[in-house]
N, CA, C and O atoms as a DFTB+ gen file, in Angstrom:
716 C
 N C O
     1  1       0.610      -1.118       0.243
     2  2      -0.131      -0.152      -0.195
     3  2       1.036       1.206      -0.379
     4  3       2.263       1.266      -0.291
     5  1       0.405       1.797      -0.553
     6  2       1.259       3.084      -0.749
     7  2       0.985       4.170       0.244
     8  3      -0.002       4.270       0.973
     9  1       2.485       5.324       0.117
    10  2       2.129       6.147       1.528
    11  2       1.395       7.769       1.356
    12  3       1.355       8.553       2.304
    13  1       0.739       8.150      -0.266
    14  2       0.081       8.943      -0.758
    15  2      -0.593       9.587      -0.309
    16  3      -1.689       9.093      -0.040
    17  1      -0.446      10.515      -0.086
    18  2      -1.896      11.236       0.183
    19  2      -2.664      11.568       0.036
    20  3      -2.368      12.550      -0.646
    21  1      -4.512      11.573       0.211
    22  2      -5.488      12.088      -1.148
    23  2      -5.312      13.424      -2.308
    24  3      -5.779      13.737      -3.403
    25  1      -4.067      14.113      -1.033
    26  2      -4.038      15.548      -2.273
    27  2      -2.977      14.896      -3.459
    28  3      -3.003      15.131      -4.667
    29  1      -1.797      13.769      -2.518
    30  2      -0.820      13.523      -3.945
    31  2      -1.697      12.885      -4.806
    32  3      -1.567      13.038      -6.021
    33  1      -2.325      12.387      -4.474
    34  2      -3.200      11.721      -5.649
    35  2      -4.169      12.581      -5.811
    36  3      -4.442      12.197      -6.948
    37  1      -4.713      13.192      -5.677
    38  2      -5.504      14.469      -6.704
    39  2      -5.134      15.228      -7.458
    40  3      -5.720      15.787      -8.385
    41  1      -3.449      15.335      -6.861
    42  2      -2.615      15.829      -7.615
    43  2      -2.154      15.254      -8.839
    44  3      -1.904      15.811      -9.909
    45  1      -2.104      14.426      -8.614
    46  2      -1.629      13.490      -9.882
    47  2      -2.567      13.146     -11.123
    48  3      -2.304      12.869     -12.293
    49  1      -3.768      13.271     -10.414
    50  2      -4.981      13.698     -11.990
    51  2      -5.003      14.849     -12.180
    52  3      -5.749      15.243     -13.077
    53  1      -4.283      15.736     -11.495
    54  2      -5.114      16.991     -12.203
    55  2      -3.615      17.392     -13.213
    56  3      -3.512      18.305     -14.032
    57  1      -2.470      16.272     -12.777
    58  2      -1.089      16.629     -13.897
    59  2      -1.846      16.108     -15.019
    60  3      -2.433      16.639     -15.962
    61  1      -1.571      14.349     -14.462
    62  2      -1.564      13.029     -15.483
    63  2      -3.200      12.903     -15.717
    64  3      -3.510      12.107     -16.603
    65  1      -3.894      13.335     -15.288
    66  2      -5.050      12.784     -15.509
    67  2      -5.349      10.933     -14.995
    68  3      -6.289      10.201     -15.307
    69  1      -4.335      10.691     -14.266
    70  2      -4.579       9.596     -14.033
    71  2      -5.807       8.606     -13.072
    72  3      -6.020       8.655     -11.860
    73  1      -6.405       7.821     -14.028
    74  2      -7.605       7.371     -13.376
    75  2      -7.159       6.379     -12.168
    76  3      -7.978       6.324     -11.251
    77  1      -6.377       5.851     -12.072
    78  2      -6.389       5.160     -10.998
    79  2      -5.329       6.164      -8.987
    80  3      -5.017       5.766      -7.865
    81  1      -5.257       7.319      -9.681
    82  2      -5.023       8.653      -8.953
    83  2      -6.518       9.024      -7.938
    84  3      -6.620       9.358      -6.758
    85  1      -7.931       8.696      -9.417
    86  2      -8.888       9.356      -9.181
    87  2      -9.417       7.855      -7.813
    88  3      -9.914       7.840      -6.687
    89  1      -9.022       7.031      -8.611
    90  2      -9.869       5.629      -7.482
    91  2      -9.174       5.585      -6.136
    92  3      -9.488       4.980      -5.111
    93  1      -8.019       6.483      -6.437
    94  2      -7.754       6.350      -4.763
    95  2      -8.239       7.047      -3.777
    96  3      -8.499       6.648      -2.642
    97  1      -8.389       8.345      -4.319
    98  2      -8.868       9.589      -3.721
    99  2     -10.111       9.175      -3.884
   100  3     -10.600       9.828      -2.962
   101  1     -10.885       8.679      -4.276
   102  2     -12.157       7.912      -4.002
   103  2     -12.348       7.053      -3.080
   104  3     -12.856       7.436      -2.026
   105  1     -11.997       5.729      -3.253
   106  2     -11.933       4.945      -2.220
   107  2     -10.806       5.374      -0.760
   108  3     -10.701       4.795       0.321
   109  1     -10.318       6.207      -1.115
   110  2     -10.616       7.114       0.432
   111  2     -11.590       7.926       1.186
   112  3     -12.099       7.907       2.307
   113  1     -11.645       8.642       0.128
   114  2     -12.839       9.746       0.589
   115  2     -14.511       9.407       0.606
   116  3     -15.218      10.003       1.418
   117  1     -15.073       8.462      -0.292
   118  2     -16.085       8.570      -0.658
   119  2     -16.811       8.150       0.829
   120  3     -17.769       8.761       1.301
   121  1     -16.333       7.307       1.284
   122  2     -17.485       6.847       3.495
   123  2     -17.300       7.841       3.567
   124  3     -18.025       8.306       2.688
   125  1     -16.450       9.196       4.339
   126  2     -16.950      10.159       5.130
   127  2     -18.004      11.433       4.087
   128  3     -18.707      12.265       4.660
   129  1     -17.912      11.345       2.561
   130  2     -18.546      12.293       1.998
   131  2     -19.489      11.808       1.861
   132  3     -20.438      12.593       1.851
   133  1     -19.817      10.399       1.689
   134  2     -21.735       9.870       1.524
   135  2     -22.134      10.210       3.016
   136  3     -23.330      10.484       3.122
   137  1     -21.111      10.275       4.686
   138  2     -22.025      10.234       5.583
   139  2     -22.073      12.015       5.574
   140  3     -22.544      12.514       6.597
   141  1     -21.671      12.849       4.619
   142  2     -21.746      14.628       5.033
   143  2     -23.118      14.043       3.682
   144  3     -24.119      13.767       4.343
   145  1     -23.335      13.867       2.550
   146  2     -24.608      13.646       1.899
   147  2     -25.608      12.903       2.525
   148  3     -26.761      13.168       2.186
   149  1     -25.442      12.092       3.305
   150  2     -26.740      11.807       3.951
   151  2     -26.819      12.411       4.622
   152  3     -27.918      12.216       5.141
   153  1     -26.065      13.591       5.340
   154  2     -26.370      14.204       6.394
   155  2     -27.538      15.493       5.337
   156  3     -28.672      15.749       5.741
   157  1     -27.165      15.909       4.484
   158  2     -28.037      17.109       3.897
   159  2     -29.157      16.991       2.828
   160  3     -29.829      17.769       2.150
   161  1     -29.030      15.556       3.011
   162  2     -30.277      15.119       1.945
   163  2     -30.814      13.666       2.318
   164  3     -30.178      12.769       1.764
   165  1     -32.153      13.133       3.380
   166  2     -32.632      12.218       4.085
   167  2     -32.918      11.607       2.796
   168  3     -33.844      10.885       3.166
   169  1     -32.816      11.400       1.719
   170  2     -32.906       9.477       1.083
   171  2     -31.628       9.453       0.949
   172  3     -30.908      10.305       0.428
   173  1     -31.266       8.183       1.562
   174  2     -30.211       7.460       0.633
   175  2     -29.722       7.338      -0.709
   176  3     -28.559       7.526      -1.068
   177  1     -31.158       6.853      -1.757
   178  2     -30.509       7.302      -2.861
   179  2     -30.512       8.778      -3.068
   180  3     -29.395       9.055      -2.629
   181  1     -30.849       9.497      -3.312
   182  2     -30.222      10.974      -3.126
   183  2     -28.789      10.994      -2.552
   184  3     -27.977      11.760      -3.072
   185  1     -28.493      10.367      -1.728
   186  2     -27.179      10.875      -0.838
   187  2     -25.956      10.149      -1.762
   188  3     -24.794      10.527      -1.614
   189  1     -26.293       9.110      -2.700
   190  2     -25.705       8.389      -3.490
   191  2     -25.239       9.381      -4.210
   192  3     -24.094       9.821      -4.117
   193  1     -26.499       9.967      -5.310
   194  2     -26.570      10.615      -6.034
   195  2     -25.150      11.452      -6.158
   196  3     -24.174      11.363      -6.902
   197  1     -25.586      12.456      -4.870
   198  2     -25.295      13.604      -4.084
   199  2     -23.364      13.554      -4.488
   200  3     -22.686      14.438      -5.013
   201  1     -22.844      11.876      -3.888
   202  2     -21.441      12.246      -4.066
   203  2     -21.147      11.659      -5.193
   204  3     -20.083      12.082      -5.648
   205  1     -21.930      10.416      -6.187
   206  2     -21.651      11.185      -7.579
   207  2     -21.374      11.946      -8.266
   208  3     -20.419      12.040      -9.037
   209  1     -22.622      12.906      -7.943
   210  2     -22.273      14.404      -8.804
   211  2     -20.635      14.894      -8.649
   212  3     -19.768      15.168      -9.478
   213  1     -20.683      14.849      -6.663
   214  2     -19.374      15.726      -5.920
   215  2     -18.674      15.247      -6.654
   216  3     -18.295      16.207      -7.325
   217  1     -18.017      14.048      -7.176
   218  2     -16.594      13.053      -7.538
   219  2     -16.850      13.631      -9.646
   220  3     -15.872      14.094     -10.233
   221  1     -17.862      13.511     -10.201
   222  2     -18.468      14.313     -11.076
   223  2     -17.733      15.274     -11.711
   224  3     -16.886      15.376     -12.597
   225  1     -18.482      16.078     -10.790
   226  2     -17.604      18.060     -10.788
   227  2     -16.385      17.957     -10.220
   228  3     -15.763      19.009     -10.368
   229  1     -15.725      17.053      -9.577
   230  2     -14.244      17.256      -8.833
   231  2     -13.668      16.881     -10.102
   232  3     -12.622      17.439     -10.432
   233  1     -14.273      15.884     -10.984
   234  2     -13.370      15.453     -11.883
   235  2     -12.876      16.375     -13.318
   236  3     -11.857      16.404     -14.007
   237  1     -14.715      17.361     -13.336
   238  2     -14.502      18.116     -14.189
   239  2     -13.762      19.468     -14.282
   240  3     -13.280      19.933     -15.315
   241  1     -13.740      20.022     -13.080
   242  2     -12.993      21.217     -12.119
   243  2     -11.595      20.557     -11.810
   244  3     -11.013      21.236     -12.657
   245  1     -10.851      19.985     -11.420
   246  2      -9.925      19.575     -10.875
   247  2      -8.913      20.766     -11.008
   248  3      -8.227      21.265     -10.116
   249  1      -8.970      21.024     -12.033
   250  2      -8.054      22.458     -11.973
   251  2      -7.962      23.163     -11.453
   252  3      -6.949      23.860     -11.395
   253  1      -9.377      23.381     -10.578
   254  2     -10.179      24.474     -10.034
   255  2      -9.285      24.440      -8.309
   256  3      -8.971      25.346      -7.537
   257  1      -9.118      22.938      -8.261
   258  2      -8.793      23.000      -6.695
   259  2      -6.673      23.295      -6.312
   260  3      -5.834      22.734      -7.018
   261  1      -6.386      23.980      -5.446
   262  2      -5.631      24.576      -4.990
   263  2      -4.898      23.727      -4.371
   264  3      -5.300      23.571      -3.218
   265  1      -3.919      23.055      -4.651
   266  2      -2.729      21.955      -4.381
   267  2      -2.451      21.974      -3.143
   268  3      -2.604      21.018      -2.382
   269  1      -1.775      23.690      -2.679
   270  2      -1.456      24.695      -1.174
   271  2      -2.669      23.958      -0.149
   272  3      -2.509      23.976       1.071
   273  1      -3.769      23.379      -0.716
   274  2      -4.715      23.489       0.442
   275  2      -5.516      21.774       0.201
   276  3      -5.557      20.981      -0.739
   277  1      -6.086      21.794       1.657
   278  2      -6.232      20.423       1.838
   279  2      -6.990      20.087       0.870
   280  3      -7.122      21.055       0.121
   281  1      -7.668      19.010       0.441
   282  2      -8.389      18.614      -0.382
   283  2     -10.224      17.854      -0.329
   284  3     -11.209      18.024      -1.047
   285  1      -9.919      16.892       1.068
   286  2     -11.223      16.924       1.744
   287  2     -12.413      18.531       1.880
   288  3     -13.623      18.742       1.796
   289  1     -11.656      19.020       2.029
   290  2     -12.344      20.608       2.416
   291  2     -12.974      21.657       1.143
   292  3     -13.763      22.587       0.977
   293  1     -12.143      20.895       0.501
   294  2     -12.060      21.341      -1.607
   295  2     -14.075      20.528      -2.027
   296  3     -15.113      21.092      -2.375
   297  1     -13.737      19.038      -1.741
   298  2     -14.720      18.107      -1.850
   299  2     -15.708      18.512      -0.831
   300  3     -16.779      18.942      -1.258
   301  1     -15.606      18.475      -0.106
   302  2     -17.093      19.374       0.793
   303  2     -17.683      20.055       0.381
   304  3     -18.850      19.718       0.177
   305  1     -17.290      21.297       0.039
   306  2     -17.826      22.632      -0.574
   307  2     -18.127      22.187      -2.003
   308  3     -19.079      22.841      -2.428
   309  1     -17.735      21.449      -2.763
   310  2     -18.234      21.071      -4.287
   311  2     -19.674      20.052      -3.947
   312  3     -20.655      19.878      -4.669
   313  1     -19.371      19.464      -2.547
   314  2     -21.136      18.623      -2.086
   315  2     -21.303      19.512      -2.070
   316  3     -21.513      19.901      -3.219
   317  1     -21.399      20.682      -0.997
   318  2     -22.441      21.454      -0.226
   319  2     -23.225      22.086      -1.891
   320  3     -24.439      22.188      -2.065
   321  1     -22.156      22.430      -2.926
   322  2     -22.829      23.004      -3.997
   323  2     -23.930      22.515      -4.744
   324  3     -24.876      22.945      -5.404
   325  1     -23.219      20.994      -4.221
   326  2     -25.020      19.850      -5.330
   327  2     -25.623      20.504      -4.436
   328  3     -26.062      21.645      -4.575
   329  1     -25.704      19.640      -3.181
   330  2     -26.696      19.813      -2.627
   331  2     -27.460      21.062      -2.932
   332  3     -28.408      21.076      -3.718
   333  1     -27.098      21.925      -2.401
   334  2     -27.727      23.553      -2.564
   335  2     -28.628      23.265      -3.818
   336  3     -29.849      23.123      -3.764
   337  1     -27.840      23.194      -4.985
   338  2     -28.905      22.753      -6.310
   339  2     -29.945      21.641      -6.448
   340  3     -30.835      21.365      -7.252
   341  1     -29.421      21.087      -5.251
   342  2     -30.379      19.492      -5.617
   343  2     -31.678      20.255      -4.391
   344  3     -32.802      19.777      -4.543
   345  1     -31.602      20.909      -3.719
   346  2     -32.665      21.377      -3.029
   347  2     -33.500      22.594      -3.651
   348  3     -34.691      22.725      -3.365
   349  1     -32.869      23.441      -4.474
   350  2     -33.410      24.497      -4.865
   351  2     -34.031      23.464      -6.418
   352  3     -34.387      23.953      -7.490
   353  1     -34.007      22.548      -6.194
   354  2     -34.818      21.192      -7.873
   355  2     -35.942      20.780      -7.523
   356  3     -36.944      20.386      -8.120
   357  1     -35.542      20.974      -6.085
   358  2     -36.667      20.224      -5.150
   359  2     -37.489      21.038      -4.759
   360  3     -38.659      20.865      -4.419
   361  1     -36.769      22.109      -4.811
   362  2     -37.954      23.367      -3.980
   363  2     -39.130      23.713      -5.081
   364  3     -40.331      23.740      -4.811
   365  1     -38.675      23.918      -6.103
   366  2     -39.532      23.915      -7.351
   367  2     -40.249      23.112      -7.527
   368  3     -41.360      23.448      -7.938
   369  1     -40.016      21.938      -7.345
   370  2     -41.221      20.278      -7.282
   371  2     -42.230      20.364      -5.887
   372  3     -43.324      19.817      -6.028
   373  1     -41.960      20.994      -4.576
   374  2     -42.318      20.802      -3.648
   375  2     -43.311      21.057      -3.438
   376  3     -43.726      20.688      -2.339
   377  1     -44.469      21.986      -4.540
   378  2     -45.872      21.999      -3.989
   379  2     -46.325      21.324      -4.464
   380  3     -47.293      20.813      -3.901
   381  1     -46.004      20.929      -5.605
   382  2     -46.675      19.196      -6.419
   383  2     -46.988      17.997      -5.757
   384  3     -47.792      17.066      -5.718
   385  1     -45.661      18.607      -5.103
   386  2     -44.912      16.743      -4.115
   387  2     -46.180      16.982      -2.658
   388  3     -47.007      16.196      -2.196
   389  1     -46.008      17.691      -2.472
   390  2     -47.350      18.009      -0.861
   391  2     -48.302      17.979      -1.521
   392  3     -49.161      17.292      -0.969
   393  1     -48.589      18.339      -2.362
   394  2     -50.291      18.537      -2.882
   395  2     -50.694      16.279      -3.141
   396  3     -51.639      15.615      -2.716
   397  1     -49.801      15.966      -3.752
   398  2     -50.129      14.285      -3.344
   399  2     -50.201      13.763      -2.446
   400  3     -50.874      12.765      -2.189
   401  1     -49.165      14.647      -1.479
   402  2     -49.250      13.415      -0.327
   403  2     -50.267      13.158       0.406
   404  3     -50.704      12.085       0.821
   405  1     -50.897      15.075       0.648
   406  2     -52.351      15.667       1.056
   407  2     -53.080      14.642       0.498
   408  3     -53.390      13.653       1.162
   409  1     -53.319      14.750      -0.414
   410  2     -54.114      13.608      -1.455
   411  2     -54.025      12.249      -0.925
   412  3     -55.003      11.583      -0.586
   413  1     -52.772      11.856      -0.866
   414  2     -52.953      10.316      -0.394
   415  2     -53.353      10.126       1.184
   416  3     -54.247       9.464       1.711
   417  1     -52.202      11.083       1.795
   418  2     -53.340      11.000       3.168
   419  2     -54.557      11.003       3.522
   420  3     -55.046      10.307       4.411
   421  1     -55.132      11.821       2.814
   422  2     -56.558      11.854       3.085
   423  2     -57.222      10.939       2.705
   424  3     -58.187      10.687       3.426
   425  1     -57.102      10.387       1.925
   426  2     -57.948       8.998       1.493
   427  2     -57.843       7.755       2.627
   428  3     -58.508       6.720       2.675
   429  1     -56.504       8.342       3.745
   430  2     -56.644       7.262       4.792
   431  2     -57.349       7.805       5.990
   432  3     -58.574       7.723       6.078
   433  1     -56.437       8.488       7.138
   434  2     -57.052       9.082       7.597
   435  2     -58.106       9.750       8.040
   436  3     -58.880       9.420       8.938
   437  1     -58.110      10.987       7.181
   438  2     -58.634      11.812       7.357
   439  2     -58.310      13.076       6.811
   440  3     -57.137      13.404       6.632
   441  1     -59.284      13.822       6.527
   442  2     -58.684      15.047       5.685
   443  2     -57.839      16.297       6.931
   444  3     -56.893      17.084       6.892
   445  1     -59.071      15.765       8.128
   446  2     -58.731      16.859       9.687
   447  2     -56.945      16.198       9.988
   448  3     -55.881      16.761       9.729
   449  1     -57.080      15.446      10.333
   450  2     -55.415      14.339      10.467
   451  2     -54.303      14.820       9.268
   452  3     -53.194      15.327       9.099
   453  1     -54.741      14.610       9.011
   454  2     -53.785      14.997       7.262
   455  2     -53.178      16.021       7.424
   456  3     -51.971      16.245       7.338
   457  1     -54.206      16.815       7.721
   458  2     -53.292      18.469       7.467
   459  2     -53.122      18.608       9.349
   460  3     -53.636      19.714       9.514
   461  1     -52.932      18.383       9.998
   462  2     -52.807      18.115      11.737
   463  2     -51.292      17.511      11.272
   464  3     -50.345      18.297      11.300
   465  1     -51.057      16.036      10.820
   466  2     -49.631      15.798      10.940
   467  2     -48.866      16.535      10.395
   468  3     -47.915      17.094      10.939
   469  1     -49.358      16.670       8.672
   470  2     -48.095      17.835       7.746
   471  2     -48.292      19.302       8.262
   472  3     -47.537      19.779       7.416
   473  1     -48.695      20.382       8.962
   474  2     -49.111      20.933       9.671
   475  2     -47.831      20.431      10.827
   476  3     -47.007      21.316      11.059
   477  1     -47.730      19.789      11.173
   478  2     -46.438      18.721      12.714
   479  2     -44.916      19.092      12.143
   480  3     -43.965      19.823      12.421
   481  1     -45.386      17.944      11.003
   482  2     -44.021      18.192      10.454
   483  2     -43.117      19.391       9.657
   484  3     -41.907      19.330       9.442
   485  1     -43.826      20.248       9.363
   486  2     -43.637      21.453       8.504
   487  2     -42.834      21.982       9.893
   488  3     -41.605      21.939       9.921
   489  1     -43.671      22.523      11.131
   490  2     -43.358      23.143      12.208
   491  2     -41.682      22.423      13.106
   492  3     -40.902      23.012      13.855
   493  1     -41.663      20.908      12.575
   494  2     -40.121      20.373      13.375
   495  2     -39.739      20.932      11.789
   496  3     -38.653      21.505      11.886
   497  1     -40.035      20.960      10.929
   498  2     -39.076      20.428      10.013
   499  2     -38.514      22.418      10.046
   500  3     -37.426      22.765       9.585
   501  1     -39.096      23.001      10.409
   502  2     -38.820      24.559      10.048
   503  2     -37.831      24.725      11.262
   504  3     -36.647      24.966      11.027
   505  1     -38.469      24.551      13.077
   506  2     -37.754      24.476      14.065
   507  2     -35.815      23.382      14.249
   508  3     -34.807      23.463      14.951
   509  1     -36.430      22.346      12.901
   510  2     -34.823      22.237      12.892
   511  2     -34.156      23.019      12.083
   512  3     -33.083      23.294      12.619
   513  1     -34.255      23.478      11.129
   514  2     -33.918      24.311       9.915
   515  2     -33.344      25.487      10.928
   516  3     -32.124      25.653      10.921
   517  1     -34.173      26.335      11.823
   518  2     -34.141      27.344      12.600
   519  2     -32.503      26.830      13.819
   520  3     -31.883      27.575      14.578
   521  1     -32.281      25.357      13.539
   522  2     -31.182      25.570      14.863
   523  2     -30.144      26.015      14.437
   524  3     -30.075      26.373      13.262
   525  1     -29.089      26.103      15.274
   526  2     -27.457      26.672      15.109
   527  2     -27.278      25.600      14.176
   528  3     -28.286      24.907      14.034
   529  1     -26.091      25.207      13.376
   530  2     -25.320      24.348      12.615
   531  2     -24.609      23.305      14.089
   532  3     -24.902      22.114      14.191
   533  1     -24.183      23.630      14.556
   534  2     -23.821      22.240      15.262
   535  2     -24.876      21.775      15.949
   536  3     -24.544      20.657      16.342
   537  1     -25.579      21.933      16.181
   538  2     -27.542      20.946      16.665
   539  2     -27.616      20.752      15.569
   540  3     -26.743      19.959      15.214
   541  1     -28.453      21.191      14.517
   542  2     -29.246      20.473      13.954
   543  2     -27.963      19.644      12.523
   544  3     -28.400      18.810      11.730
   545  1     -26.771      20.015      12.500
   546  2     -26.070      18.358      12.268
   547  2     -26.232      17.608      12.725
   548  3     -27.137      16.894      12.292
   549  1     -25.585      17.229      13.798
   550  2     -26.045      16.139      15.006
   551  2     -27.575      15.864      14.995
   552  3     -27.959      14.713      15.197
   553  1     -28.111      16.466      14.860
   554  2     -29.941      15.879      14.808
   555  2     -30.598      15.006      14.020
   556  3     -31.274      13.982      14.115
   557  1     -29.984      16.089      12.844
   558  2     -30.144      15.129      12.111
   559  2     -29.797      14.375      11.771
   560  3     -30.430      14.026      10.774
   561  1     -28.724      13.512      12.097
   562  2     -27.779      12.306      11.738
   563  2     -28.119      11.818      12.956
   564  3     -27.495      10.758      13.006
   565  1     -28.835      11.958      14.158
   566  2     -28.983      11.255      14.908
   567  2     -30.873      10.879      14.685
   568  3     -31.211       9.698      14.756
   569  1     -31.664      11.673      14.497
   570  2     -33.096      11.464      14.323
   571  2     -33.088      10.940      12.789
   572  3     -33.348       9.743      12.669
   573  1     -32.857      11.581      11.736
   574  2     -33.563      11.368      10.675
   575  2     -32.913       9.545      10.263
   576  3     -33.563       8.558       9.920
   577  1     -31.443       9.705      10.483
   578  2     -30.231       8.675       9.630
   579  2     -30.530       7.900      10.755
   580  3     -30.158       6.738      10.592
   581  1     -30.985       8.079      11.678
   582  2     -30.970       7.076      12.722
   583  2     -29.801       6.385      13.200
   584  3     -29.773       5.202      13.540
   585  1     -28.429       7.538      13.206
   586  2     -26.723       7.005      13.743
   587  2     -26.793       7.202      15.560
   588  3     -27.533       7.927      16.225
   589  1     -25.632       6.172      16.031
   590  2     -25.045       6.204      17.185
   591  2     -24.591       7.661      17.401
   592  3     -24.695       8.428      16.444
   593  1     -24.113       8.100      18.534
   594  2     -23.580       9.314      18.849
   595  2     -21.780       8.963      18.584
   596  3     -20.983       9.872      18.353
   597  1     -21.362       7.445      18.674
   598  2     -20.164       8.060      18.435
   599  2     -19.986       7.713      16.729
   600  3     -18.771       7.827      16.571
   601  1     -20.502       7.400      15.575
   602  2     -20.598       7.543      14.495
   603  2     -20.960       8.586      13.823
   604  3     -20.679       8.847      12.654
   605  1     -21.992       9.579      15.033
   606  2     -21.839      10.704      14.313
   607  2     -20.557      11.201      14.701
   608  3     -19.733      11.348      13.798
   609  1     -20.105      11.598      16.326
   610  2     -18.760      11.487      15.671
   611  2     -18.024      11.577      15.334
   612  3     -17.059      12.298      15.588
   613  1     -18.310      10.558      14.334
   614  2     -17.118      10.159      13.787
   615  2     -17.253      11.013      12.452
   616  3     -16.263      11.617      12.039
   617  1     -18.477      11.073      11.765
   618  2     -18.947      11.256      10.501
   619  2     -18.900      13.345      10.788
   620  3     -18.534      14.038       9.839
   621  1     -19.191      13.829      11.758
   622  2     -18.329      14.799      11.867
   623  2     -17.422      15.636      12.232
   624  3     -17.286      16.853      12.360
   625  1     -16.682      14.441      12.403
   626  2     -15.189      14.553      13.316
   627  2     -15.498      15.804      13.992
   628  3     -15.558      16.915      13.464
   629  1     -15.788      15.352      15.862
   630  2     -15.722      15.632      16.768
   631  2     -15.713      14.863      17.575
   632  3     -16.025      13.682      17.420
   633  1     -15.237      15.547      18.924
   634  2     -15.684      14.521      19.923
   635  2     -16.577      13.943      20.424
   636  3     -17.152      14.766      21.136
   637  1     -17.379      12.377      20.534
   638  2     -18.185      12.172      21.221
   639  2     -18.802      12.477      22.664
   640  3     -19.939      12.135      22.990
   641  1     -18.218      12.925      23.198
   642  2     -19.087      13.966      24.151
   643  2     -19.746      15.012      23.613
   644  3     -20.974      15.016      23.529
   645  1     -18.954      16.047      23.178
   646  2     -19.133      17.305      22.046
   647  2     -20.508      16.526      21.605
   648  3     -21.483      16.626      22.350
   649  1     -20.602      15.695      20.316
   650  2     -21.461      15.149      20.080
   651  2     -22.961      15.629      21.231
   652  3     -23.707      16.603      21.138
   653  1     -22.953      14.206      22.512
   654  2     -24.249      13.667      23.114
   655  2     -24.252      15.008      23.922
   656  3     -25.191      15.006      24.717
   657  1     -23.531      16.111      23.973
   658  2     -24.302      17.241      24.282
   659  2     -24.528      18.413      23.118
   660  3     -24.739      19.521      23.610
   661  1     -24.523      18.384      22.254
   662  2     -25.066      19.270      21.158
   663  2     -26.549      18.433      20.978
   664  3     -27.611      19.050      20.903
   665  1     -26.476      17.086      20.924
   666  2     -27.823      16.018      20.602
   667  2     -28.915      16.725      22.057
   668  3     -29.992      17.319      22.106
   669  1     -28.134      16.356      22.842
   670  2     -28.988      16.859      24.071
   671  2     -29.242      18.263      23.505
   672  3     -30.262      18.330      22.820
   673  1     -28.664      19.204      23.616
   674  2     -28.817      21.262      23.570
   675  2     -29.954      21.041      22.439
   676  3     -31.116      21.405      22.619
   677  1     -29.523      20.438      21.310
   678  2     -30.471      20.183      20.350
   679  2     -31.995      20.026      20.566
   680  3     -32.817      20.888      20.256
   681  1     -32.198      19.189      20.963
   682  2     -33.038      18.410      21.560
   683  2     -34.331      19.475      22.130
   684  3     -35.473      19.656      21.706
   685  1     -33.491      20.126      23.402
   686  2     -34.422      21.000      23.880
   687  2     -34.673      22.261      23.964
   688  3     -35.300      22.924      24.790
   689  1     -33.889      22.626      22.636
   690  2     -34.022      24.116      21.772
   691  2     -35.038      23.534      20.597
   692  3     -35.892      24.298      20.146
   693  1     -34.924      21.963      20.029
   694  2     -36.105      21.578      19.235
   695  2     -37.244      21.889      20.550
   696  3     -37.956      22.864      20.790
   697  1     -37.120      21.085      20.981
   698  2     -38.769      20.769      21.955
   699  2     -39.166      22.311      22.122
   700  3     -40.265      22.729      21.758
   701  1     -37.698      23.526      22.989
   702  2     -38.718      24.801      22.718
   703  2     -39.536      25.526      21.935
   704  3     -40.492      26.292      22.049
   705  1     -38.523      24.801      20.692
   706  2     -39.057      26.151      19.200
   707  2     -40.807      25.234      18.713
   708  3     -41.469      25.753      17.815
   709  1     -41.356      23.895      19.428
   710  2     -42.368      23.418      19.119
   711  2     -43.635      23.604      20.097
   712  3     -43.514      24.172      21.182
   713  1     -44.739      23.135      19.680
   714  2     -45.979      23.777      20.277
   715  2     -46.231      22.424      21.291
   716  3     -47.189      22.402      22.064
């Protein structure tokens, strides 16, 4: 096994367009970026698509990476931009999807309960979006994705005790923001 860093592999890809170098970057970085993608989108398939789009963008724009800077934050920024694009696209489609959900739920338990459930979910979504970044990130990984605190700490690069505190405080703030 080679002792090359991901930066060295990516630099080799930048200069030589060596696919093996990009494959090495992918193998070393993809698991962490997938956790980040799972954090920003609740759908596992969308998270995998986001990861693929991130690497496609990195391949297409490899020359934009500054070799004097760490690679992982750059790739994280690419992923974040791809996620923002995805969120904008889904926001444009959201009203039609919400209408379908309301119609589907209205045929089940009844329109009143469907409306109450939709309103509560919107409030939770808004309250979660209103939390400060460290609390929101930890809570989404715990509540939406079901990760344990140790896995969250690993994914976010934070100490486990910090993550447990952020989860506790985040839940307190979330409860305070809800009726």
